[in-house]
Short mmCIF file of C-alpha atoms in Angstrom, two decimals:
data_model
loop_
_atom_site.label_atom_id
_atom_site.label_comp_id
_atom_site.label_asym_id
_atom_site.label_seq_id
_atom_site.Cartn_x
_atom_site.Cartn_y
_atom_site.Cartn_z
CA MET A 1 18.66 -15.95 1.53
CA GLY A 2 17.94 -12.08 0.80
CA ARG A 3 16.06 -9.20 2.38
CA TYR A 4 12.64 -10.20 0.52
CA GLU A 5 12.89 -13.65 1.38
CA ARG A 6 13.67 -13.12 5.01
CA LEU A 7 10.80 -10.68 5.42
CA LYS A 8 8.44 -13.09 3.31
CA LEU A 9 9.06 -15.77 6.11
CA ARG A 10 8.55 -13.34 8.98
CA VAL A 11 5.33 -12.26 7.31
CA GLY A 12 4.17 -15.72 7.05
CA ALA A 13 4.95 -16.41 10.60
CA GLU A 14 2.94 -13.26 11.72
CA ILE A 15 0.02 -13.57 9.38
CA PRO A 16 -0.31 -17.10 8.62
CA GLY A 17 -2.15 -17.93 5.11
CA VAL A 18 -0.68 -14.92 3.46
CA LYS A 19 -0.42 -15.33 -0.57
CA ILE A 20 0.87 -13.57 -3.32
CA ILE A 21 -0.83 -13.30 -6.40
CA ARG A 22 -0.04 -12.06 -9.66
CA HIS A 23 -2.65 -9.93 -11.34
CA GLN A 24 -3.13 -12.07 -14.40
CA ASP A 25 -4.07 -15.15 -11.91
CA SER A 26 -7.06 -13.49 -10.16
CA TYR A 27 -10.23 -13.30 -11.87
CA PHE A 28 -11.35 -10.62 -9.26
CA LEU A 29 -8.52 -8.34 -9.55
CA ARG A 30 -8.60 -8.47 -13.33
CA THR A 31 -12.32 -7.51 -12.87
CA LEU A 32 -11.62 -4.78 -10.25
CA HIS A 33 -8.92 -3.17 -13.07
CA LEU A 34 -11.60 -3.05 -15.45
CA LEU A 35 -13.91 -1.42 -13.07
CA LEU A 36 -11.21 1.19 -12.04
CA ARG A 37 -10.11 1.96 -15.65
CA LEU A 38 -14.00 2.75 -16.27
CA LEU A 39 -14.11 4.99 -13.12
CA SER A 40 -11.12 6.96 -13.85
CA LEU A 41 -12.35 7.35 -17.62
CA GLY A 42 -9.24 5.67 -18.88
CA ARG A 43 -6.66 7.91 -16.99
CA PHE A 44 -5.82 5.25 -14.73
CA ASP A 45 -3.91 1.98 -15.45
CA PRO A 46 -3.92 -0.06 -12.00
CA SER A 47 -1.66 -2.89 -13.70
CA GLY A 48 1.44 -1.70 -12.33
CA PHE A 49 0.09 -1.37 -8.68
CA THR A 50 0.34 -3.78 -5.90
CA THR A 51 -2.86 -4.14 -4.03
CA THR A 52 -3.45 -5.91 -0.49
CA ILE A 53 -6.84 -7.53 0.54
CA GLY A 54 -6.81 -8.98 3.75
CA LYS A 55 -4.05 -11.60 3.42
CA ARG A 56 -4.11 -11.31 -0.40
CA MET A 57 -1.23 -9.25 -1.96
CA TYR A 58 -1.88 -8.90 -5.51
CA VAL A 59 1.21 -7.86 -7.39
CA PRO A 60 2.18 -6.90 -11.08
CA ASN A 61 2.71 -9.72 -13.39
CA ASN A 62 6.33 -8.88 -13.71
CA TRP A 63 6.79 -9.27 -10.06
CA ASP A 64 9.34 -12.13 -10.38
CA MET A 65 11.73 -9.82 -12.62
CA TRP A 66 11.72 -7.35 -9.62
CA SER A 67 14.92 -6.61 -7.60
CA ASP A 68 15.00 -8.38 -4.16
CA LEU A 69 15.18 -4.67 -2.83
CA SER A 70 11.97 -3.55 -4.72
CA ARG A 71 10.12 -6.82 -3.64
CA TYR A 72 11.44 -6.13 -0.04
CA SER A 73 10.06 -2.54 -0.08
CA THR A 74 6.88 -3.36 -1.39
CA LEU A 75 6.34 -6.15 0.89
CA ARG A 76 7.26 -3.80 3.89
CA HIS A 77 4.76 -1.21 2.52
CA GLU A 78 1.82 -3.94 2.07
CA LEU A 79 2.64 -5.59 5.56
CA VAL A 80 1.51 -2.46 6.86
CA HIS A 81 -1.92 -2.94 5.02
CA MET A 82 -1.91 -6.37 6.24
CA ARG A 83 -1.87 -5.35 9.86
CA GLN A 84 -4.33 -2.57 9.49
CA PHE A 85 -6.73 -5.11 7.97
CA ARG A 86 -6.21 -7.33 10.95
CA GLN A 87 -6.06 -4.57 13.86
CA TRP A 88 -8.29 -1.38 12.76
CA PRO A 89 -10.49 -0.39 14.34
CA MET A 90 -10.48 -2.96 17.19
CA LYS A 91 -6.71 -3.83 17.78
CA PHE A 92 -7.16 -4.23 21.60
CA LEU A 93 -8.86 -7.68 21.27
CA ASP A 94 -7.63 -10.42 18.99
CA LEU A 95 -10.60 -12.56 18.33
CA PRO A 96 -11.37 -14.19 15.06
CA VAL A 97 -15.02 -12.55 14.82
CA LEU A 98 -13.22 -9.21 15.55
CA ARG A 99 -10.99 -9.76 12.78
CA LEU A 100 -13.91 -10.29 10.59
CA VAL A 101 -15.50 -7.21 11.66
CA ASN A 102 -12.16 -5.22 11.30
CA PHE A 103 -11.67 -6.70 7.75
CA PHE A 104 -15.33 -5.27 6.54
CA ILE A 105 -14.92 -1.92 8.35
CA PHE A 106 -11.24 -1.31 7.17
CA SER A 107 -12.44 -2.24 3.88
CA PHE A 108 -15.40 0.03 4.03
CA CYS A 109 -12.97 2.73 5.06
CA TYR A 110 -10.37 2.39 2.61
CA LEU A 111 -12.63 1.90 -0.37
CA LEU A 112 -14.21 5.19 0.50
CA VAL A 113 -12.22 6.65 -2.15
CA LEU A 114 -14.60 9.68 -3.33
CA PRO A 115 -12.85 13.03 -4.14
CA VAL A 116 -12.96 14.39 -0.69
CA ARG A 117 -10.07 16.35 0.76
CA VAL A 118 -9.09 13.61 3.41
CA THR A 119 -10.18 10.38 3.72
CA LEU A 120 -9.27 7.36 6.04
CA ARG A 121 -7.40 5.56 3.28
CA SER A 122 -4.88 8.62 2.83
CA ARG A 123 -4.00 7.80 6.48
CA PHE A 124 -3.80 4.31 6.06
CA GLU A 125 -1.33 4.97 2.94
CA ARG A 126 0.69 7.57 4.79
CA GLU A 127 1.56 4.80 7.24
CA ALA A 128 2.65 2.37 4.48
CA TYR A 129 4.38 4.69 2.58
CA THR A 130 6.33 5.72 5.67
CA GLN A 131 7.94 2.26 5.64
CA THR A 132 8.65 2.69 1.91
CA LEU A 133 10.72 5.79 2.96
CA LEU A 134 12.37 3.89 5.86
CA VAL A 135 13.56 1.28 3.55
CA GLN A 136 14.85 3.71 1.28
CA TYR A 137 16.92 5.27 4.17
CA GLU A 138 18.20 2.03 5.53
CA VAL A 139 19.51 1.13 1.96
CA GLU A 140 20.84 4.79 0.81
CA GLY A 141 21.14 6.57 4.06
CA SER A 142 20.54 10.30 3.61
CA PHE A 143 17.93 11.32 0.84
CA SER A 144 19.39 13.12 -1.66
CA LEU A 145 17.72 16.47 -2.99
CA ARG A 146 16.85 14.84 -6.18
CA THR A 147 15.11 11.44 -4.43
CA GLY A 148 13.33 13.86 -2.12
CA GLN A 149 11.77 16.14 -4.75
CA ARG A 150 10.83 12.88 -7.04
CA PHE A 151 9.25 11.38 -3.82
CA VAL A 152 7.31 14.56 -3.13
CA ALA A 153 6.02 15.23 -6.39
CA ARG A 154 5.01 11.62 -6.68
CA MET A 155 2.97 11.48 -3.37
CA GLY A 156 1.33 14.71 -4.50
CA SER A 157 0.42 13.34 -7.80
CA HIS A 158 -0.64 9.74 -6.30
CA PHE A 159 -2.68 10.91 -3.23
CA GLY A 160 -4.21 13.98 -5.08
CA GLY A 161 -4.52 12.54 -8.48
CA PRO A 162 -6.59 9.57 -10.25
CA ALA A 163 -4.10 6.62 -9.32
CA TYR A 164 -5.69 7.12 -5.60
CA PHE A 165 -9.03 8.71 -6.46
CA PHE A 166 -8.16 11.87 -5.23
CA MET A 167 -8.09 10.83 -1.70
CA TRP A 168 -6.29 13.77 -0.51
CA ASN A 169 -5.10 17.46 -1.40
CA ASN A 170 -1.94 17.45 -3.50
CA LYS A 171 -0.37 20.34 -1.62
CA ALA A 172 -1.03 18.61 1.90
CA ALA A 173 0.46 15.40 0.49
CA ARG A 174 3.49 16.90 -0.65
CA LYS A 175 3.98 18.56 2.53
CA TRP A 176 3.31 15.46 4.48
CA ALA A 177 5.91 13.68 2.33
CA ALA A 178 8.74 16.41 2.98
CA ALA A 179 8.16 16.37 6.55
CA THR A 180 8.15 12.70 6.93
CA MET A 181 11.49 12.61 5.08
CA GLU A 182 12.99 15.23 7.17
CA ALA A 183 11.83 13.14 10.40
CA ILE A 184 13.44 10.01 9.40
CA GLU A 185 16.59 12.10 8.60
#
């Protein structure tokens, strides 16, 4: 059993009812993608992204073709969001009614993606992308200069561009990415 399958079992035990759904199998997500394309004036195609809403992880249509490592890394990233949905902002009490309140508050804060310099979504994504970096470090060891430069550039364009609706300043995102990689090293 590979890393991904082992992690999938652990996730299912921690958060019962988790579902992994391909984009094409979700009417809701297909509609959301259309809306996102319209809002970004066609500059952004979300079909290659993984999206988590509560316990549902929406994956690209070719998910089954991804390598075990890619699916593992993505699931580690999305597990952070699943935990955030359950625990933020009230993680001190684990009551069903608070989980529902958390879901709505987290969803509102996450979806508040107006082009402002810093959104709560950028905080949530930084926590998840730290897991992405940790997986890469676990597998490859030290980050090569080329890997570091590519990741820093990617975070700047993702966080500071249309993919994440300009949720954070490009320069600040690049600085965060470089500092996080250095801290992991």
